[in-house]
Amino acid sequence: MYPDTLALLKQLVQNACVNDFTPGSGQEVRNADTIEEFFADVDTHVDIRRFEPEPGRVSLVVTVAGTDEAPPLTFLGHTDVVPVDVAQWTTPPFDAVVDDGKIFGRGTVDMLFLTATMAAVTREVARRKARGDKPKGTLQFVALADEEARGGLGAKWIAHNHPSAVNWENCLSETGGSHIIGTGGEDSVIVYVGEKGAAQRRLHVTGDPGHGSAPYAKDHAVVKIAEVARRIAHAQPTITDSEIWRGFVHAFRFDPATEQQVLSGTNYAALGTLAAYGDAVSKLTISPTVLRAGQAINVLPSHAWLELDIRTLPGQTQDDVDAVLIDALGELAEHVTIERLICEDATISPTDSFLYRAIENTLHGLFPDATVLPMIAAGGSDLRFARAQGGTGYGFAAHAKERTLGEMHAQLHSHDEYLHLEDLDLTITAYWELTRAWMY
């Protein structure tokens, strides 16, 4: 499977399905066509459905029907990638250059290497079915558009408009498989069991209008929104005491005093390159990202607003978020209107499911001495739609022990994004071994 998978990955990168959130971007039809062609030799043994909510924004659902002796298994891959700053790249971002055991290009890590792997494993199951070896469960590979813009024209659209088109019961997607190496060399390999939610907010304030030449005794909206931003920046959300957070910190094998400092949120620096990640997964995070006020330089604006990218932990509600904001604003809160924008609760899947145990068995086969460590992702993935449909979903891949969680996070949306070919091979092996044990 490996040479074909690498060739498919190169083509997916070269198709440059860049999603910049603007209408008509993405054009995932190019990758959808490439993937459909990849299945040409088994087209009578797979069912392929195309969904196109807007021109060019194509998702595929590829199904290999099983005998129903085993539960269904579904791979959720996405085919869009984020934009690039070409001037900052030392290799062309869409040439899929292979050099020194790596493939360079936008999307090689996020997440086209997984999408290509999922396609290859699904085709192998279809080929075996063509030879009379029918899978016990139905296998689906879903190549989704628009994941980078939160799935409105991809997984979210399918879940809302054609929910029965996808078997949501047992789903695998991005990304997982990287490692935390403890102070004594102990290896922990990551599986993402959940992800933070979204609680975007727009905070509005008003002030006195007037001519810029006469500011005397005015209630200045700009000054007020600046104070709002300052107070929000000093908000102190509570640190979680969850089993997942404790397990993550324990994987580093710090001395007891340092471990307690990290757990309490007073020494994220001890996490090194994962300090920002640790901060993100230990609490509600609030990032001021957009500030607006005024139009003309000689006019005092009567309205200003601040937009916040807020990410919630599992169990935190939208009302909890507003309570944190109101507390941070203090007496200023009565002068601020809180508007809710995109709101999606955090999602998490159990670690006692049949699929999670299959993942554990697969990873232990590749890394016998490692601990399989459940974690939540600070960002979002299409797995949240599987969980919302009542299914379980896990971020699953396999990287060499040298590839730490910090290193892999650094590749996401970065300049000169690259994947080690060794990790492509390991991930293909992991997906095939899990699928083989599940289906045969």
Coordinates of C-alpha atoms in Angstrom, one line a residue:
M1 CA 0.0 0.0 0.0
Y2 CA 2.9 2.4 0.7
P3 CA 4.0 3.5 -2.8
D4 CA 0.4 4.0 -3.9
T5 CA -0.4 5.9 -0.7
L6 CA 2.6 8.2 -1.1
A7 CA 1.6 8.9 -4.7
L8 CA -2.0 9.7 -3.6
L9 CA -0.7 12.0 -0.9
K10 CA 1.5 13.8 -3.4
Q11 CA -1.5 14.4 -5.7
L12 CA -3.7 15.6 -2.9
V13 CA -1.1 18.2 -1.9
Q14 CA -0.6 19.3 -5.5
N15 CA -4.3 19.8 -6.0
A16 CA -4.0 22.8 -3.5
C17 CA -7.5 22.8 -2.1
V18 CA -6.9 25.9 0.0
N19 CA -9.8 26.9 2.2
D20 CA -9.4 30.6 3.2
F21 CA -13.0 30.8 4.5
T22 CA -14.1 32.9 1.5
P23 CA -17.0 31.8 -0.8
G24 CA -15.7 29.5 -3.5
S25 CA -12.4 28.7 -1.9
G26 CA -11.4 25.2 -1.1
Q27 CA -12.6 23.6 -4.3
E28 CA -12.3 20.2 -2.8
V29 CA -13.8 18.8 -6.0
R30 CA -10.2 18.4 -7.2
N31 CA -9.3 16.1 -4.3
A32 CA -12.6 14.3 -4.5
D33 CA -12.0 13.5 -8.2
T34 CA -8.5 12.3 -7.4
I35 CA -9.8 10.0 -4.7
E36 CA -12.6 8.7 -6.8
E37 CA -10.1 7.8 -9.5
F38 CA -8.0 6.0 -6.8
F39 CA -10.9 3.6 -6.4
A40 CA -11.4 3.0 -10.1
D41 CA -10.2 -0.6 -10.1
V42 CA -12.7 -1.6 -7.4
D43 CA -15.6 0.5 -8.4
T44 CA -18.0 -2.4 -8.5
H45 CA -17.2 -3.3 -4.9
V46 CA -17.6 0.1 -3.4
D47 CA -20.5 2.6 -3.2
I48 CA -19.4 6.2 -3.7
R49 CA -21.7 9.1 -3.0
R50 CA -20.9 12.7 -3.8
F51 CA -22.2 15.6 -1.8
E52 CA -21.9 19.2 -3.2
P53 CA -23.7 21.8 -1.1
E54 CA -22.0 24.6 -3.1
P55 CA -20.2 24.4 -6.4
G56 CA -16.9 22.7 -6.1
R57 CA -17.3 21.9 -2.3
V58 CA -17.4 18.2 -2.8
S59 CA -17.3 15.5 -0.1
L60 CA -17.2 11.8 -0.8
V61 CA -18.7 8.8 1.2
V62 CA -17.0 5.6 0.1
T63 CA -18.7 2.4 1.5
V64 CA -17.5 -1.2 1.4
A65 CA -20.5 -3.2 2.7
G66 CA -19.7 -5.9 5.2
T67 CA -21.6 -9.0 6.4
D68 CA -22.7 -7.2 9.6
E69 CA -21.0 -9.7 11.8
A70 CA -18.9 -6.8 13.3
P71 CA -19.9 -3.2 14.0
P72 CA -19.3 -0.6 11.3
L73 CA -16.0 1.3 11.2
T74 CA -15.7 4.8 9.6
F75 CA -12.7 6.9 8.6
L76 CA -13.2 10.6 8.6
G77 CA -10.6 12.4 6.5
H78 CA -10.7 16.0 5.2
T79 CA -9.4 17.2 1.9
D80 CA -9.0 21.0 2.4
V81 CA -5.9 22.8 3.7
V82 CA -5.2 26.2 5.2
P83 CA -3.6 29.0 3.3
V84 CA 0.1 29.6 3.0
D85 CA 2.5 32.6 3.1
V86 CA 4.5 31.5 0.1
A87 CA 7.4 33.9 0.8
Q88 CA 8.0 32.1 4.1
W89 CA 8.4 28.7 2.6
T90 CA 11.8 27.3 1.5
T91 CA 10.1 24.6 -0.6
P92 CA 7.1 25.2 -2.9
P93 CA 4.1 24.5 -0.7
F94 CA 2.1 22.6 -3.3
D95 CA 4.9 20.7 -5.1
A96 CA 4.9 17.8 -2.6
V97 CA 8.7 17.7 -2.7
V98 CA 10.2 14.5 -1.2
D99 CA 13.7 15.0 0.2
D100 CA 15.8 13.5 3.1
G101 CA 13.1 11.1 4.1
K102 CA 10.3 13.7 4.3
I103 CA 7.5 15.0 2.1
F104 CA 7.1 18.8 2.2
G105 CA 3.8 20.6 1.5
R106 CA 0.7 22.2 2.9
G107 CA -1.5 19.5 4.4
T108 CA 1.1 16.8 4.6
V109 CA 0.4 16.6 8.4
D110 CA -3.0 18.3 8.6
M111 CA -4.4 15.9 7.5
L112 CA -3.8 14.7 4.0
F113 CA -1.4 11.9 5.1
L114 CA -4.2 10.4 7.1
T115 CA -6.8 11.0 4.3
A116 CA -4.5 9.1 1.9
T117 CA -3.9 6.3 4.4
M118 CA -7.7 5.9 5.0
A119 CA -8.3 5.7 1.2
A120 CA -5.5 3.1 0.8
V121 CA -6.8 0.9 3.6
T122 CA -10.4 1.2 2.4
R123 CA -9.3 0.2 -1.2
E124 CA -7.4 -2.8 0.2
V125 CA -10.6 -4.0 1.9
A126 CA -12.5 -3.5 -1.3
R127 CA -9.9 -5.5 -3.2
R128 CA -10.1 -8.3 -0.7
K129 CA -13.8 -8.3 -1.1
A130 CA -13.4 -8.6 -4.9
R131 CA -11.4 -11.7 -4.2
G132 CA -14.2 -13.2 -2.1
D133 CA -12.9 -12.2 1.4
K134 CA -15.8 -10.2 2.6
P135 CA -15.3 -7.9 5.6
K136 CA -17.3 -8.7 8.7
G137 CA -18.3 -5.0 9.2
T138 CA -19.1 -2.2 6.9
L139 CA -16.2 0.1 6.3
Q140 CA -16.6 3.7 5.3
F141 CA -14.1 6.3 4.2
V142 CA -15.5 9.8 4.2
A143 CA -13.4 12.5 2.4
L144 CA -14.8 15.7 3.8
A145 CA -14.7 19.3 2.5
D146 CA -14.5 22.4 4.6
E147 CA -13.1 21.0 7.8
E148 CA -10.7 24.0 8.2
A149 CA -13.7 26.3 8.3
R150 CA -15.5 24.2 10.9
G151 CA -17.3 21.9 8.5
G152 CA -20.3 24.0 7.4
L153 CA -20.0 22.7 3.9
G154 CA -18.6 19.3 4.9
A155 CA -19.2 17.1 8.0
K156 CA -21.6 19.5 9.6
W157 CA -23.7 19.9 6.4
I158 CA -23.9 16.1 5.9
A159 CA -24.8 15.5 9.6
H160 CA -27.6 18.0 9.4
N161 CA -28.9 17.2 5.9
H162 CA -28.0 13.5 5.2
P163 CA -27.1 12.0 8.6
S164 CA -27.8 8.5 7.5
A165 CA -25.2 8.7 4.8
V166 CA -22.5 8.1 7.3
N167 CA -22.1 5.4 9.9
W168 CA -21.2 7.6 12.9
E169 CA -21.0 4.7 15.5
N170 CA -17.2 4.1 15.4
C171 CA -15.1 6.9 13.8
L172 CA -11.4 7.6 13.4
S173 CA -9.9 10.9 12.3
E174 CA -7.1 13.3 13.1
T175 CA -4.6 13.0 14.5
G176 CA -2.9 11.4 17.5
G177 CA 0.1 9.0 17.5
S178 CA 2.8 11.4 18.7
H179 CA 4.7 10.9 21.9
I180 CA 5.5 12.3 25.3
I181 CA 8.9 11.1 26.6
G182 CA 9.2 11.2 30.4
T183 CA 12.2 12.4 32.3
G184 CA 13.4 8.8 32.6
G185 CA 12.7 7.9 29.0
E186 CA 9.2 6.6 29.6
D187 CA 7.1 6.6 26.4
S188 CA 3.5 7.7 26.2
V189 CA 1.7 7.7 22.8
I190 CA -1.3 10.0 22.4
V191 CA -4.8 9.2 21.4
Y192 CA -7.3 12.1 21.1
V193 CA -10.5 11.1 22.8
G194 CA -12.1 14.6 22.8
E195 CA -11.7 18.2 21.9
K196 CA -12.5 21.6 23.3
G197 CA -15.6 23.4 22.4
A198 CA -16.2 26.8 20.9
A199 CA -17.8 29.7 22.7
Q200 CA -17.2 32.7 20.5
R201 CA -18.3 36.1 21.9
R202 CA -18.6 39.7 20.7
L203 CA -18.6 42.2 23.5
H204 CA -20.3 45.5 22.7
V205 CA -20.0 48.9 24.4
T206 CA -21.5 52.3 23.5
G207 CA -20.3 55.8 24.1
D208 CA -21.0 59.4 23.2
P209 CA -20.8 60.4 19.5
G210 CA -19.3 63.7 18.6
H211 CA -16.7 65.6 16.6
G212 CA -13.1 64.5 17.2
S213 CA -12.1 68.1 17.9
A214 CA -14.3 68.3 21.1
P215 CA -13.6 65.3 23.3
Y216 CA -14.4 67.1 26.6
A217 CA -16.6 65.2 29.1
K218 CA -17.4 62.5 26.5
D219 CA -18.0 58.9 27.4
H220 CA -15.5 57.4 25.0
A221 CA -16.4 54.0 23.5
V222 CA -12.8 53.4 22.5
V223 CA -11.5 53.9 26.0
K224 CA -14.3 51.7 27.4
I225 CA -13.5 48.9 25.0
A226 CA -9.8 49.1 25.8
E227 CA -10.7 48.6 29.5
V228 CA -12.9 45.7 28.6
A229 CA -10.0 44.1 26.7
R230 CA -7.6 44.7 29.6
R231 CA -10.0 43.1 32.1
I232 CA -10.7 40.1 29.9
A233 CA -7.0 39.5 29.4
H234 CA -6.7 39.2 33.2
A235 CA -9.5 36.7 33.6
Q236 CA -8.5 33.7 35.7
P237 CA -10.5 30.6 34.6
T238 CA -10.4 27.6 37.0
I239 CA -7.8 24.9 36.3
T240 CA -9.4 21.5 35.6
D241 CA -8.8 18.6 37.9
S242 CA -9.8 16.0 35.3
E243 CA -8.3 12.6 34.9
I244 CA -7.1 13.5 31.4
W245 CA -5.2 16.6 32.6
R246 CA -3.6 14.6 35.5
G247 CA -2.6 11.8 33.1
F248 CA -1.0 14.2 30.7
V249 CA 1.1 15.9 33.4
H250 CA 2.0 12.6 34.9
A251 CA 3.4 11.4 31.6
F252 CA 6.3 13.8 32.0
R253 CA 7.4 12.1 35.2
F254 CA 8.3 15.3 37.0
D255 CA 9.4 15.3 40.6
P256 CA 6.4 15.6 42.9
A257 CA 6.8 19.4 43.6
T258 CA 7.1 20.3 39.9
E259 CA 4.2 18.0 39.0
Q260 CA 2.0 19.8 41.5
Q261 CA 3.0 23.2 40.1
V262 CA 2.1 22.2 36.6
L263 CA -1.2 20.7 37.7
S264 CA -2.1 23.9 39.5
G265 CA -1.3 26.0 36.5
T266 CA 1.6 27.9 38.1
N267 CA 4.5 26.4 36.1
Y268 CA 3.5 25.7 32.5
A269 CA 7.1 26.5 31.6
A270 CA 8.1 23.1 32.9
L271 CA 6.3 21.6 29.9
G272 CA 8.8 23.2 27.5
T273 CA 7.5 23.3 23.9
L274 CA 4.1 22.1 25.2
A275 CA 3.6 25.0 27.6
A276 CA 1.0 26.7 25.4
Y277 CA -0.7 23.3 24.8
G278 CA -0.8 22.6 28.5
D279 CA -2.3 26.0 29.2
A280 CA -4.9 25.3 26.5
V281 CA -6.1 21.9 27.7
S282 CA -6.1 22.7 31.4
K283 CA -8.7 25.4 31.4
L284 CA -11.1 27.6 29.6
T285 CA -9.1 29.8 27.3
I286 CA -10.1 33.3 26.1
S287 CA -8.2 35.0 23.2
P288 CA -9.1 38.6 22.2
T289 CA -8.8 38.4 18.4
V290 CA -10.8 41.3 16.7
L291 CA -11.3 44.9 17.8
R292 CA -13.5 47.3 16.0
A293 CA -14.4 51.0 16.6
G294 CA -15.0 54.0 14.4
Q295 CA -14.7 54.9 10.8
A296 CA -13.6 58.4 10.3
I297 CA -10.6 59.9 12.2
N298 CA -12.5 63.1 13.1
V299 CA -15.6 61.3 14.5
L300 CA -16.0 60.0 18.0
P301 CA -17.5 56.5 17.6
S302 CA -20.6 55.7 19.6
H303 CA -20.1 51.9 19.3
A304 CA -17.1 49.6 19.8
W305 CA -16.8 45.8 20.1
L306 CA -14.3 43.1 20.9
E307 CA -14.4 39.6 19.6
L308 CA -13.2 36.6 21.6
D309 CA -12.1 33.1 20.5
I310 CA -13.1 31.1 23.6
R311 CA -12.5 27.3 23.9
T312 CA -14.3 25.3 26.5
L313 CA -13.4 22.0 28.3
P314 CA -15.8 19.1 28.4
G315 CA -18.5 19.8 30.9
Q316 CA -18.3 23.6 30.6
T317 CA -21.5 25.3 29.4
Q318 CA -22.1 28.5 27.5
D319 CA -23.6 30.0 30.7
D320 CA -20.3 29.1 32.5
V321 CA -18.5 31.1 29.9
D322 CA -20.6 34.2 30.3
A323 CA -20.2 33.9 34.1
V324 CA -16.4 34.0 33.7
L325 CA -16.6 37.1 31.4
I326 CA -19.0 38.9 33.8
D327 CA -16.7 38.1 36.8
A328 CA -13.7 39.5 34.9
L329 CA -15.5 42.7 33.9
G330 CA -16.6 43.5 37.4
E331 CA -18.7 46.6 37.7
L332 CA -18.1 47.3 34.0
A333 CA -20.3 44.3 33.1
E334 CA -23.5 46.3 33.3
H335 CA -22.2 48.5 30.5
V336 CA -21.2 45.6 28.2
T337 CA -23.6 43.5 26.0
I338 CA -22.4 40.0 25.4
E339 CA -23.3 38.5 22.1
R340 CA -22.9 34.8 21.4
L341 CA -21.5 33.8 18.1
I342 CA -20.5 30.2 17.2
C343 CA -21.2 28.0 20.2
E344 CA -20.4 24.3 20.2
D345 CA -19.9 22.4 23.4
A346 CA -16.8 20.3 23.9
T347 CA -17.1 16.6 23.1
I348 CA -15.4 13.6 24.5
S349 CA -15.6 9.8 23.9
P350 CA -15.1 7.1 26.6
T351 CA -11.9 5.1 27.0
D352 CA -13.8 1.8 27.7
S353 CA -15.3 1.4 24.2
F354 CA -14.6 -1.4 21.8
L355 CA -12.9 1.0 19.4
Y356 CA -10.6 2.5 22.0
R357 CA -9.5 -0.9 23.1
A358 CA -8.8 -1.8 19.4
I359 CA -6.6 1.4 19.2
E360 CA -4.8 0.5 22.4
N361 CA -4.0 -3.0 21.1
T362 CA -2.8 -1.6 17.7
L363 CA -0.5 0.9 19.3
H364 CA 0.9 -1.6 21.8
G365 CA 1.7 -3.8 18.8
L366 CA 3.9 -1.0 17.4
F367 CA 5.2 0.4 20.7
P368 CA 5.2 -2.5 23.2
D369 CA 6.7 -0.4 26.0
A370 CA 4.5 2.7 25.6
T371 CA 1.6 3.8 27.7
V372 CA -1.4 4.7 25.5
L373 CA -2.5 8.2 26.8
P374 CA -6.0 9.6 26.2
M375 CA -5.9 13.4 25.6
I376 CA -8.2 16.1 24.4
A377 CA -7.3 18.4 21.4
A378 CA -7.2 22.2 21.9
G379 CA -8.6 22.7 18.4
G380 CA -11.5 21.2 16.6
S381 CA -12.0 18.3 14.2
D382 CA -14.9 16.6 12.4
L383 CA -15.1 14.0 15.1
R384 CA -17.3 16.3 17.1
F385 CA -20.1 15.7 14.6
A386 CA -19.8 11.9 15.1
R387 CA -20.1 12.4 18.8
A388 CA -23.1 14.7 18.4
Q389 CA -24.7 11.9 16.4
G390 CA -24.3 9.5 19.3
G391 CA -21.1 7.8 18.1
T392 CA -17.6 7.5 19.4
G393 CA -14.6 9.2 17.7
Y394 CA -10.9 9.1 18.3
G395 CA -7.8 10.9 16.8
F396 CA -5.6 8.1 15.7
A397 CA -2.3 7.8 13.8
A398 CA 1.2 6.4 14.5
H399 CA 4.5 8.4 14.5
A400 CA 8.0 7.2 15.4
K401 CA 9.0 7.6 19.1
E402 CA 11.2 10.5 18.2
R403 CA 8.2 12.5 17.0
T404 CA 7.0 14.2 20.2
L405 CA 3.7 15.9 20.7
G406 CA 5.4 19.2 20.7
E407 CA 7.1 18.6 17.4
M408 CA 3.9 17.5 15.7
H409 CA 2.0 20.4 17.1
A410 CA 4.6 22.7 15.6
Q411 CA 3.9 21.3 12.2
L412 CA 0.2 22.3 12.2
H413 CA -0.5 25.2 9.9
S414 CA 3.3 26.0 9.9
H415 CA 5.7 27.2 7.2
D416 CA 7.5 24.3 5.5
E417 CA 5.1 21.8 6.8
Y418 CA 6.4 18.3 6.4
L419 CA 5.8 14.6 7.3
H420 CA 8.5 12.0 7.8
L421 CA 7.9 9.1 5.4
E422 CA 8.6 6.7 8.2
D423 CA 5.4 8.1 9.9
L424 CA 3.4 7.6 6.8
D425 CA 4.5 4.0 6.7
L426 CA 3.8 3.6 10.5
T427 CA 0.3 5.1 10.1
I428 CA -0.6 2.8 7.2
T429 CA 0.5 -0.1 9.3
A430 CA -1.5 1.1 12.3
Y431 CA -4.7 1.6 10.2
W432 CA -4.3 -1.7 8.4
E433 CA -3.6 -3.7 11.6
L434 CA -6.7 -2.2 13.4
T435 CA -8.9 -2.7 10.3
R436 CA -7.7 -6.3 9.7
A437 CA -8.4 -7.2 13.4
W438 CA -11.8 -5.5 13.2
M439 CA -12.9 -6.9 9.8
Y440 CA -11.4 -10.4 9.4

